Short mmCIF file of C-alpha atoms and ligand atoms in Angstrom, two decimals:
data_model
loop_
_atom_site.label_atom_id
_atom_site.label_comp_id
_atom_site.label_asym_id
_atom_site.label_seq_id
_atom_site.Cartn_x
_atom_site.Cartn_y
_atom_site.Cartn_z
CA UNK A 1 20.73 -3.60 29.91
CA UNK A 2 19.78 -4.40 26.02
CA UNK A 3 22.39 -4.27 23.84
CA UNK A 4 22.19 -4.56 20.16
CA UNK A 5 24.78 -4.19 16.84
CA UNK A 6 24.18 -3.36 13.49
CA UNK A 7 26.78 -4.58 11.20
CA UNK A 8 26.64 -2.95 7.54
CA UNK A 9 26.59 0.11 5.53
CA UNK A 10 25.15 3.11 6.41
CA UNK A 11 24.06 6.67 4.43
CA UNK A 12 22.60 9.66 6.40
CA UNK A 13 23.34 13.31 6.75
CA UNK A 14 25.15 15.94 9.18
CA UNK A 15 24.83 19.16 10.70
CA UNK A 16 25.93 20.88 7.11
CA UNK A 17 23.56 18.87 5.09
CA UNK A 18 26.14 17.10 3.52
CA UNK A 19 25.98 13.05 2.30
CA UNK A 20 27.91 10.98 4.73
CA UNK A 21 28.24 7.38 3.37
CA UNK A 22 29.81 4.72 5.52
CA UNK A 23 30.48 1.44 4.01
CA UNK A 24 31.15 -0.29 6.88
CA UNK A 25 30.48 0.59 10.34
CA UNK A 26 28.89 -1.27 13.84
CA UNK A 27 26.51 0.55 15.42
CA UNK A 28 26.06 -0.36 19.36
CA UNK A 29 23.29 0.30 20.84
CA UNK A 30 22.22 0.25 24.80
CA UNK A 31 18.43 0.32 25.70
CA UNK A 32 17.86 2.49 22.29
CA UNK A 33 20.40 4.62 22.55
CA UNK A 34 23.69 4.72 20.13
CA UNK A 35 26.82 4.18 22.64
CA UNK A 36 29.22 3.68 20.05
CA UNK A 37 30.13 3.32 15.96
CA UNK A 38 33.05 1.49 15.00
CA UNK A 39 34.03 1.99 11.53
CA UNK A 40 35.52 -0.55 9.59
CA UNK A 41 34.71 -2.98 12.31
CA UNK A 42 36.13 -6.02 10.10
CA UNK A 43 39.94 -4.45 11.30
CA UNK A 44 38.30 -5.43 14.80
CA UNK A 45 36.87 -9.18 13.86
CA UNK A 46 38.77 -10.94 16.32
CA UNK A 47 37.90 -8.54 19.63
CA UNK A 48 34.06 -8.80 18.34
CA UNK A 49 34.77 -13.10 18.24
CA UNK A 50 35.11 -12.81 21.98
CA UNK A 51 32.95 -10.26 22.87
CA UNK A 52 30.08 -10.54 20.95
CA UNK A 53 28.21 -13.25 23.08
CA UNK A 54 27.14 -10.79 25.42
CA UNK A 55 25.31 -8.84 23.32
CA UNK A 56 21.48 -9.82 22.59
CA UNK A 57 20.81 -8.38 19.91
CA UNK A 58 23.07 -8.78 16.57
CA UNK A 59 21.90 -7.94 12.68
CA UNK A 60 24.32 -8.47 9.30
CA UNK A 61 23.14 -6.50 7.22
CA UNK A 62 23.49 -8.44 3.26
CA UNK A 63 24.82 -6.93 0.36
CA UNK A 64 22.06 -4.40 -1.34
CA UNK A 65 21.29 -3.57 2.43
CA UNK A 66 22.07 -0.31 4.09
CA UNK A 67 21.15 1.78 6.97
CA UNK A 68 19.85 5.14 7.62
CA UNK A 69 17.39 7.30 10.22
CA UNK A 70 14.14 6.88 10.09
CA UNK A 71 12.17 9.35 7.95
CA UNK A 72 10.24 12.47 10.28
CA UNK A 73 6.55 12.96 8.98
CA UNK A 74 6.48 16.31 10.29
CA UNK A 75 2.82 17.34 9.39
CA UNK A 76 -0.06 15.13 8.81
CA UNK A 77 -3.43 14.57 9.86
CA UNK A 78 -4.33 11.42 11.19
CA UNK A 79 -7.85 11.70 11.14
CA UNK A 80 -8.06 12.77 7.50
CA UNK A 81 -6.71 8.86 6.33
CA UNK A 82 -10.18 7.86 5.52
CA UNK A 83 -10.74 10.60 2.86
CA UNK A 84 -6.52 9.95 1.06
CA UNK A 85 -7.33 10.63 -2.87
CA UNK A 86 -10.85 12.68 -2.60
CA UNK A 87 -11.60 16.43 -2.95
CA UNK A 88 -8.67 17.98 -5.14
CA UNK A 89 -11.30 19.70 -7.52
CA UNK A 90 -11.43 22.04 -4.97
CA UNK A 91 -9.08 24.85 -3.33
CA UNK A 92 -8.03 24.67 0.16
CA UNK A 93 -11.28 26.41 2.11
CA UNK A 94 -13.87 24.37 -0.17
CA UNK A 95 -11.72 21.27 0.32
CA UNK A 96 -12.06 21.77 3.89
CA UNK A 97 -15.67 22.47 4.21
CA UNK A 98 -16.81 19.87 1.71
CA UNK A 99 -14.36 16.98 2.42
CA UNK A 100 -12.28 17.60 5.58
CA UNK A 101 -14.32 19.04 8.11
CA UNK A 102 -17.49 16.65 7.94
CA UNK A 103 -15.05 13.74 8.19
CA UNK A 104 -13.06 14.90 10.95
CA UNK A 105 -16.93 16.05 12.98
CA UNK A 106 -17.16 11.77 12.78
CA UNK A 107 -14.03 11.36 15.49
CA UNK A 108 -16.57 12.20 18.08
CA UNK A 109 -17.22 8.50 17.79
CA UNK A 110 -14.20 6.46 19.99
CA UNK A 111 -14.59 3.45 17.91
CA UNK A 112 -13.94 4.99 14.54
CA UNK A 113 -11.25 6.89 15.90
CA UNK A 114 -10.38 3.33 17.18
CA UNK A 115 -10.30 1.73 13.42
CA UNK A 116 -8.79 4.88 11.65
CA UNK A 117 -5.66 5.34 14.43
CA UNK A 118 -5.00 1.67 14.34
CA UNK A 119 -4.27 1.72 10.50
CA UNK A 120 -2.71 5.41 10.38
CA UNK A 121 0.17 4.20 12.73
CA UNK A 122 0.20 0.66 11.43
CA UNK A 123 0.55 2.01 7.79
CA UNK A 124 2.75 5.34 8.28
CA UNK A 125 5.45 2.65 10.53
CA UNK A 126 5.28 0.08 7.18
CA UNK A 127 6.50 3.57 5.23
CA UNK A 128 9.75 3.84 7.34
CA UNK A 129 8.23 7.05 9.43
CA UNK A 130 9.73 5.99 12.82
CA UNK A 131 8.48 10.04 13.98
CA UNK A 132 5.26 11.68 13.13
CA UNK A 133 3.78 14.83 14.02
CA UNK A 134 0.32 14.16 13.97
CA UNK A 135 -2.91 16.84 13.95
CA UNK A 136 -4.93 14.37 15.97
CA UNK A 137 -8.51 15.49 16.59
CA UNK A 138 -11.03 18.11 18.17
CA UNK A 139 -12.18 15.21 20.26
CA UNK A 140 -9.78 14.90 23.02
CA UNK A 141 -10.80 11.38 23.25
CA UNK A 142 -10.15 10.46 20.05
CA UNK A 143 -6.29 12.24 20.77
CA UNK A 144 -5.78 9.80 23.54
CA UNK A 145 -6.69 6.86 21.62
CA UNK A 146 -4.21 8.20 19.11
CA UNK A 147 -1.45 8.56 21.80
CA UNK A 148 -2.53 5.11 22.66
CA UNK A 149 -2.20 3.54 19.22
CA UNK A 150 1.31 5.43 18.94
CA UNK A 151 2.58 3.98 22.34
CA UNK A 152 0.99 0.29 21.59
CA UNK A 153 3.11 0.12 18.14
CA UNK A 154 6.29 2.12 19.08
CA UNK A 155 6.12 5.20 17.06
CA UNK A 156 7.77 8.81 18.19
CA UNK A 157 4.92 10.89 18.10
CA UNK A 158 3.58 14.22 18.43
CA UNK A 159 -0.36 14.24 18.98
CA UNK A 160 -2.33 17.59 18.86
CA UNK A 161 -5.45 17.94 20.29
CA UNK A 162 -6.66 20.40 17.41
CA UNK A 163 -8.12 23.54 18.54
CA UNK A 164 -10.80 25.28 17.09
CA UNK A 165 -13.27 28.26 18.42
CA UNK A 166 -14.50 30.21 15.86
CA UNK A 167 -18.35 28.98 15.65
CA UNK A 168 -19.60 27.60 12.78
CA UNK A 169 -22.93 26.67 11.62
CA UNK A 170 -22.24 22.96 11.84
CA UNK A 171 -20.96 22.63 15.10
CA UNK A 172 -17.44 21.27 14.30
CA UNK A 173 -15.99 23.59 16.96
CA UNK A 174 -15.69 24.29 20.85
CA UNK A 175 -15.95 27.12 23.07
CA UNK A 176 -12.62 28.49 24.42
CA UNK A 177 -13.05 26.82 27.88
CA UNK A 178 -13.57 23.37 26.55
CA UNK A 179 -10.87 23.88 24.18
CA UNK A 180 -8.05 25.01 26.84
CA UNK A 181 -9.24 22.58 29.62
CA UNK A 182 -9.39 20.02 27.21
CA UNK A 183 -5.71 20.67 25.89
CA UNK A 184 -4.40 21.06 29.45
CA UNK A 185 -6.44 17.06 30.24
CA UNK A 186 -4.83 16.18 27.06
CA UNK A 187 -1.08 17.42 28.21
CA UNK A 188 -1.66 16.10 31.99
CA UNK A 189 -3.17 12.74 30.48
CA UNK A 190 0.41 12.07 28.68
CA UNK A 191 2.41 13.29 31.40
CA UNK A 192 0.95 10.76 33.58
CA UNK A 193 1.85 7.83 31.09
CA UNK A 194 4.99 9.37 30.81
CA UNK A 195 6.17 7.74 27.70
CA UNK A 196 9.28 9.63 26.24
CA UNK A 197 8.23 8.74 22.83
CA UNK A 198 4.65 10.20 22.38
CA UNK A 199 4.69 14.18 23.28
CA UNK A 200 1.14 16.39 22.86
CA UNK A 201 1.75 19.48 20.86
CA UNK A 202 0.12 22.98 21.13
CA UNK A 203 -2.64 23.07 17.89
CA UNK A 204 -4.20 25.94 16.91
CA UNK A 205 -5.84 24.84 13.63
CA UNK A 206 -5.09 28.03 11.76
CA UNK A 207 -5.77 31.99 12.48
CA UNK A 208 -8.92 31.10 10.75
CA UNK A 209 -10.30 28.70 13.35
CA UNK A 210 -9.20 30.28 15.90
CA UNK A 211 -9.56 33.72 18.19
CA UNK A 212 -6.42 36.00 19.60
CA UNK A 213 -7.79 35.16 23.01
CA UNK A 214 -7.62 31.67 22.09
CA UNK A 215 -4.03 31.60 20.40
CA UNK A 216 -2.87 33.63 23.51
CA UNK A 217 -4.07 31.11 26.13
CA UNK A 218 -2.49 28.08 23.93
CA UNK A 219 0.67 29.87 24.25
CA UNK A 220 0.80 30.56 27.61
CA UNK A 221 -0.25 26.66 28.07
CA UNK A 222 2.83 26.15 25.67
CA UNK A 223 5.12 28.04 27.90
CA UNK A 224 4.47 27.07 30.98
CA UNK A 225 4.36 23.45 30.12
CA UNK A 226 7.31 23.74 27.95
CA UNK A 227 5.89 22.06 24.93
CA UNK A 228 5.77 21.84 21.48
CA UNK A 229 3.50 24.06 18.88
CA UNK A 230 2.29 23.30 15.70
CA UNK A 231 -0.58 25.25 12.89
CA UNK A 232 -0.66 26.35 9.33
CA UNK A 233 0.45 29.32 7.82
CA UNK A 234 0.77 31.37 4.64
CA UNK A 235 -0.50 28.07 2.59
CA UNK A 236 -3.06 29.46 0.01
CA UNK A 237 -4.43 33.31 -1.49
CA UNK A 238 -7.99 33.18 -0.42
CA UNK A 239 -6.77 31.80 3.19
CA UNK A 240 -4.20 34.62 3.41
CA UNK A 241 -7.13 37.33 2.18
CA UNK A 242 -9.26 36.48 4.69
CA UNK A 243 -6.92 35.85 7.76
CA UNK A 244 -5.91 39.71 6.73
CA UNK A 245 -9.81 40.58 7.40
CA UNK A 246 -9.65 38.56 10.37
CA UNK A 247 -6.74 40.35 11.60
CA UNK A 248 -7.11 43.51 10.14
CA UNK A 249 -4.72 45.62 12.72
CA UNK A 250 -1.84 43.11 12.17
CA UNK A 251 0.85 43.21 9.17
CA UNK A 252 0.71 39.42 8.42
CA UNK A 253 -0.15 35.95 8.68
CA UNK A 254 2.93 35.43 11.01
CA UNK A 255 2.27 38.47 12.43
CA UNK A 256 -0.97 37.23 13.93
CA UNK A 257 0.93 34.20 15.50
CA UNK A 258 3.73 36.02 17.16
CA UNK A 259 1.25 38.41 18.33
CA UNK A 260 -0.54 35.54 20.29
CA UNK A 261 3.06 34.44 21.58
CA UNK A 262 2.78 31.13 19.61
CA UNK A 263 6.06 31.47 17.60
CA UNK A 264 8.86 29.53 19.61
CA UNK A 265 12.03 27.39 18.70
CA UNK A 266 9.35 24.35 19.33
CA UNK A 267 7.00 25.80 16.57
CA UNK A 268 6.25 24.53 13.29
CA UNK A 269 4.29 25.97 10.72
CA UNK A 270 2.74 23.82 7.71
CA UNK A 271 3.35 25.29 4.01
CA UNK A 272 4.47 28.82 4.09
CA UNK A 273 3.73 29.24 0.28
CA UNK A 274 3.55 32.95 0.08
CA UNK A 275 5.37 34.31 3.37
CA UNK A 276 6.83 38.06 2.84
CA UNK A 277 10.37 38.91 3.39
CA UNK A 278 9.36 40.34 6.85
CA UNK A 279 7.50 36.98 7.95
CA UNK A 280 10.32 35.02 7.33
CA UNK A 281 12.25 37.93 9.50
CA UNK A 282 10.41 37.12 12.40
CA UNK A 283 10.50 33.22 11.94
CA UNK A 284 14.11 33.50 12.09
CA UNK A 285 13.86 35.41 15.35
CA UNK A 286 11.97 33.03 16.95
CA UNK A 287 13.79 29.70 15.60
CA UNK A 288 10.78 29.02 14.12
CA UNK A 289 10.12 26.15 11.16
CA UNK A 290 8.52 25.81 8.33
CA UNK A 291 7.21 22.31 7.33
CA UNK A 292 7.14 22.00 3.26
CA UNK A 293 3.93 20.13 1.87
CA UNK A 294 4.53 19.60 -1.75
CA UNK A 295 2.14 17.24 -2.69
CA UNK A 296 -0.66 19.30 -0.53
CA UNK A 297 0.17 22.46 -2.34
CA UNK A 298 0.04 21.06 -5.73
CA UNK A 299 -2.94 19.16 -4.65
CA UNK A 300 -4.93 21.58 -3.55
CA UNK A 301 -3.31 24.34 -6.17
CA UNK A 302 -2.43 26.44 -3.04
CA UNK A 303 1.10 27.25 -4.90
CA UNK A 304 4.53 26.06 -5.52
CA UNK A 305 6.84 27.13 -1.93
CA UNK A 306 9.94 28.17 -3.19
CA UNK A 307 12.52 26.04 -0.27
CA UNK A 308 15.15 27.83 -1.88
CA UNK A 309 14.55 31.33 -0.58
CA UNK A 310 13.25 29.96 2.92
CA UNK A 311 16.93 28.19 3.66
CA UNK A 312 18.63 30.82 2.38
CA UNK A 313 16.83 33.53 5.33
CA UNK A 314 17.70 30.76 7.83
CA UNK A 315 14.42 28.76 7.93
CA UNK A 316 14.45 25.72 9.52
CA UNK A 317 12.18 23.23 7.01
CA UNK A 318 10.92 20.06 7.75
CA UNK A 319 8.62 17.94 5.11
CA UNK A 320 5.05 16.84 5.70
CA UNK A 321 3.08 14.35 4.05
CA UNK A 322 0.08 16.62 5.23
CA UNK A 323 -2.43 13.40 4.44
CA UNK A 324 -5.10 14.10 3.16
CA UNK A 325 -3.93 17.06 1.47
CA UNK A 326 -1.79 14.49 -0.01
CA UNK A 327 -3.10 11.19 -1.28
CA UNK A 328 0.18 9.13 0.06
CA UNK A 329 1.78 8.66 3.19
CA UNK A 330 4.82 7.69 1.80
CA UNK A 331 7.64 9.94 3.08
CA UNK A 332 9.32 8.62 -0.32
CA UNK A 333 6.42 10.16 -2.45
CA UNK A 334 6.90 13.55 -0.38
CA UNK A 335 10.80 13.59 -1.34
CA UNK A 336 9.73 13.25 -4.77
CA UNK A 337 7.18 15.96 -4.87
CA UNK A 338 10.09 18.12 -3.01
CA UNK A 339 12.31 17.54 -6.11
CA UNK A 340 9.15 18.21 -9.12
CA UNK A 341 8.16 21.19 -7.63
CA UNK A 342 12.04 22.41 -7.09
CA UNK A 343 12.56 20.97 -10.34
CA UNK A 344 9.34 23.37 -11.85
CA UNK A 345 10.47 26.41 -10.06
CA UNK A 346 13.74 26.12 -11.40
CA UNK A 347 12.34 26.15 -15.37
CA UNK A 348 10.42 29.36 -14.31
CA UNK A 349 13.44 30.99 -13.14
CA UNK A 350 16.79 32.15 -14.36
CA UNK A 351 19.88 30.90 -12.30
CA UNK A 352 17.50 28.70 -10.09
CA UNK A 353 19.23 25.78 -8.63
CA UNK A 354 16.80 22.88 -7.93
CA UNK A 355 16.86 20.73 -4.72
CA UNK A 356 18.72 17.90 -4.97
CA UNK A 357 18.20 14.11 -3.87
CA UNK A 358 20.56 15.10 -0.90
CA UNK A 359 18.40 18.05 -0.10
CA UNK A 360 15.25 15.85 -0.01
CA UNK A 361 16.76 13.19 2.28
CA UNK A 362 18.04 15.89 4.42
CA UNK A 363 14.81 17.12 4.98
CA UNK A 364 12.99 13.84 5.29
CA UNK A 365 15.67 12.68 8.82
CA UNK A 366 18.13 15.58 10.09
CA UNK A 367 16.26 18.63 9.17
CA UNK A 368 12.83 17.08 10.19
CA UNK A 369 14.81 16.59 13.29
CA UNK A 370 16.35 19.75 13.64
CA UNK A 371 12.64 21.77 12.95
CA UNK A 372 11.18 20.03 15.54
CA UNK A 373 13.95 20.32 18.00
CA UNK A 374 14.36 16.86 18.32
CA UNK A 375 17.51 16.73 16.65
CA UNK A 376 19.24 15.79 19.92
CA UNK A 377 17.28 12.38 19.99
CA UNK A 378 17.08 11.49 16.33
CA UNK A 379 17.49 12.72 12.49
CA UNK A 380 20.53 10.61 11.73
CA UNK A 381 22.27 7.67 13.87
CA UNK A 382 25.72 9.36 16.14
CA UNK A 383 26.71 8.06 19.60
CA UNK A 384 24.26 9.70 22.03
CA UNK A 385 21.11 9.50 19.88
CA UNK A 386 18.29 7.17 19.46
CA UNK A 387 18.24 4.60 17.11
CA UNK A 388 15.72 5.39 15.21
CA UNK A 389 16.35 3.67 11.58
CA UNK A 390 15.72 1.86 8.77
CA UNK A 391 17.11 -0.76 7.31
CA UNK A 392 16.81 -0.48 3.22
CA UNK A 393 17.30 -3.71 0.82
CA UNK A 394 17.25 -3.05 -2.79
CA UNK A 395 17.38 -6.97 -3.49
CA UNK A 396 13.91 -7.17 -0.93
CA UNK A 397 11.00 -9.63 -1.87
CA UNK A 398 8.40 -7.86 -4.28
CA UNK A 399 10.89 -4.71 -5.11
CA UNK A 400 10.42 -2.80 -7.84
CA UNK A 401 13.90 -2.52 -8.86
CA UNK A 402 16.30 -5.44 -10.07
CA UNK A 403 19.52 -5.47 -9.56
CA UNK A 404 20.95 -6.46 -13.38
CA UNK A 405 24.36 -4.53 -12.18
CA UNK A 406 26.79 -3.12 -9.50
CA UNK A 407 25.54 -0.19 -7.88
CA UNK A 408 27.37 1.93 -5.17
CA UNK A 409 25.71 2.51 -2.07
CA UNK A 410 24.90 6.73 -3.04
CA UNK A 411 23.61 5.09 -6.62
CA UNK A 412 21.58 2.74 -4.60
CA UNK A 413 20.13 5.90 -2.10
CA UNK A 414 19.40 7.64 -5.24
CA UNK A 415 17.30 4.75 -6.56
CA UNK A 416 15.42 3.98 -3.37
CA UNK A 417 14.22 8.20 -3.22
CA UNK A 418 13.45 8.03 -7.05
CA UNK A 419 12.32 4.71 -7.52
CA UNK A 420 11.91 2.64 -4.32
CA UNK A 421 8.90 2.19 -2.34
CA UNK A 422 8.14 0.66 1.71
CA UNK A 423 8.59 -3.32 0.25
CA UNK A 424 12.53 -1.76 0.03
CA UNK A 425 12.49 -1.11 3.74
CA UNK A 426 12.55 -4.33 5.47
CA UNK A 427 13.25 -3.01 9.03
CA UNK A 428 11.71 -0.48 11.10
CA UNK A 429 13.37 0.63 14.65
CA UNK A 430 12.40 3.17 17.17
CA UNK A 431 14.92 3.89 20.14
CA UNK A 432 16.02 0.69 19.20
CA UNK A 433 12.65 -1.68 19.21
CA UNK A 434 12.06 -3.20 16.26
CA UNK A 435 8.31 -2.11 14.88
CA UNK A 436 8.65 -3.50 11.17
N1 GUN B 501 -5.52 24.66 7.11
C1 GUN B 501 -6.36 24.49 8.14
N2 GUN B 501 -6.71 23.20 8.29
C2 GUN B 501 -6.07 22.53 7.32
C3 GUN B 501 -6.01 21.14 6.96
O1 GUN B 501 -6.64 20.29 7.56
N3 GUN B 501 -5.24 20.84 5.90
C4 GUN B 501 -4.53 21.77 5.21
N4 GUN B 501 -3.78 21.39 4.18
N5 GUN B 501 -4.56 23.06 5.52
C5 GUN B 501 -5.33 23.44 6.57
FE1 FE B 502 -2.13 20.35 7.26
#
């Protein structure tokens, strides 16, 4: 057995989405998993004198330092890295034809999908995103070298062979037989590695890309192998229009999904700008979550989603970086957007409450954790889960911030979110392994 203890301070968040702080507390952990917190384990220094031989693994965290989970990317498309910053003159459906799609018909080549993977995973571990749920590629080759690159460098992942079958003049798409036996290779291929830490996920691009025959045989795939789902919904006006002329006989966007079977308690559904009262009816039904892309939507000008209204119908949100609909990675920059577009809602609106920094770190660990149903395994360190975390030092080399006063540990959590950037996080684990 491998046992480890963190020593130190540690900020997170529970079940209610309230701030738990911790000044002190030891952390044990046994092959990855949490086994035990002691707080105030300086009451206990003389038990630990004895005992702590046998342990292999022990980290003090220094004053400035604190703990907390890792952050959950829970939408973002590796295979759109290469084009981070270009395109936003455009809406969503140019942006997609013009930029996105061309780039993304490339991954048919194994050694760029090689180059790009090796960075994506490299660079979104460096910004503290210990899970990510990744739209991987078309190409189901290119998806295993992504599953590959995850597994090499110890990230919790969720890789999508994307799914596409509407034909299009280019030929950036796939008949419906290559695209279910390729998804059903894909699943077997990652069963037979069998790591717990990098799971494929159902992905229907969006109703756009793909037909009800299509959607129907991804869910019954879904079902019977008991996995995850993942697509876009409800994100921009045009895309809305013509998913309504695609579907003409169904009442909505989420309509169309349900109708293929694809809305579970394992599904989660990018944007969800302009869902109707009724949608967010049936994605309460089915436990299903939206994933809030701020920095996409203002991007792109798809809209401003009002986060607000979905928690109070009982939406589970997560937060996606959504690269490149966003130009950063950073699950900081994404809690930032979160709180400027709250923050612009709420001057458009009488008795509007904005988000808070507490809402945003929420969302980037627990509720991440809780929309993808992993929330079991990770989204905030108590005995039983995974230590997934980070280790934060607001004194770190090359910081942005100095440290001219005293600051308490929730002043220091609201600098890093506000302020702070990766060079802050000088410690990345996943179940336990340390991959920064
Ligand atoms: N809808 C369908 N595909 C995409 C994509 O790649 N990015 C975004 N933001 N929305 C989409
Ligand atoms: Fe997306």
């Amino acid at each position: 057995m491998f046992r480890q203890v963190f020593f130190g301070p540690l900020i997170q968040t529970n079940d209610k989405e309230e701030l738990i702080i911790k000044e002190s507390v030891a952390i044990f952990v046994d092959n990855g998993k949490i086994t035990w917190i002691l707080e105030n384990p300086k009451d206990h220094e003389k038990e630990f004198q004895i005992e702590w031989r046998i342990w292999d693994g022990i980290k003090v965290l220094s004053r400035g330092q604190f703990m907390m989970p890792g952050f959950i990317d829970a939408h973002t498309h590796a295979v759109q890295f290469p084009n981070l910053g270009l395109g936003y003159n455009k809406g969503l459906l140019d942006w997609l034809e013009t930029y996105t799609f061309p780039l993304e018909k490339k991954y048919s080549d194994t050694d760029f999908a090689e180059r790009v993977f090796e960075a994506v995973v490299k660079r979104t571990i460096k910004m503290g995103t210990t899970t990510a749920c990744y739209f991987a590629s078309l190409y189901v080759d290119a998806c295993a070298i992504l599953a590959k690159k995850t597994a090499e460098l110890g990230q919790r992942a969720f890789i999508g062979k994307v799914n596409m079958n509407i034909p299009r003049d280019d030929g950036y798409c796939e008949s419906t037989l290559t695209s279910v036996v390729d998804t059903i290779d894909f699943i077997k291929s990652l069963e037979i590695i069998g790591n717990p830490l990098v799971k494929p996920i159902i992905t229907p691009r969006f109703a756009l890309s793909c037909d009800m025959e299509l959607m129907q045989k991804l869910a019954e795939i879904a079902k019977t192998k008991d996995v995850h789902v993942q697509s876009h919904v409800s994100e921009n006006k045009d895309e809305i229009m013509a998913v309504k002329q695609a579907f003409p006989h169904l009442p909505s966007y989420t309509a169309v999904y349900d109708a293929a079977g694809l809305l579970t308690n394992k599904t989660v559904l990018a944007h969800g700008v302009y869902l109707e009262d009724s949608e967010l009816a049936i994605l309460k039904e089915r436990g299903t979550a939206v994933i809030h892309c701020p920095s996409s939507n203002t991007n792109l000008k798809s809209g401003l989603c009002d986060v607000q209204r979905l928690k109070a119908n009982g939406i589970k949100i997560g937060l996606g970086t959504d690269v490149s609909g966003a130009a950063s990675y950073s699950m900081l920059n994404e809690m930032r957007s979160v709180l400027q577009v709250s923050n612009c809602l709420s001057l458009t609106r009488d008795n509007y409450t904005p988000l808070s920094y507490k809402d945003v770190f929420h969302m980037a660990t627990l509720g991440g954790a809780k929309a993808l149903a992993i929330d079991d395994k990770v989204g905030n360190l108590m005995m039983g889960k995974e230590f997934d975390a980070l280790i934060v030092d607001m004194n770190a080399e090359g910081s942005l911030l100095d440290n001219f006063k005293e600051y308490t540990l929730e002043e220091n959590l609201q600098r890093f979110i506000y302020a702070g950037d990766e060079r802050n996080i000088i410690s990345v684990y996943v179940k336990g392994k340390q991959v920064k």
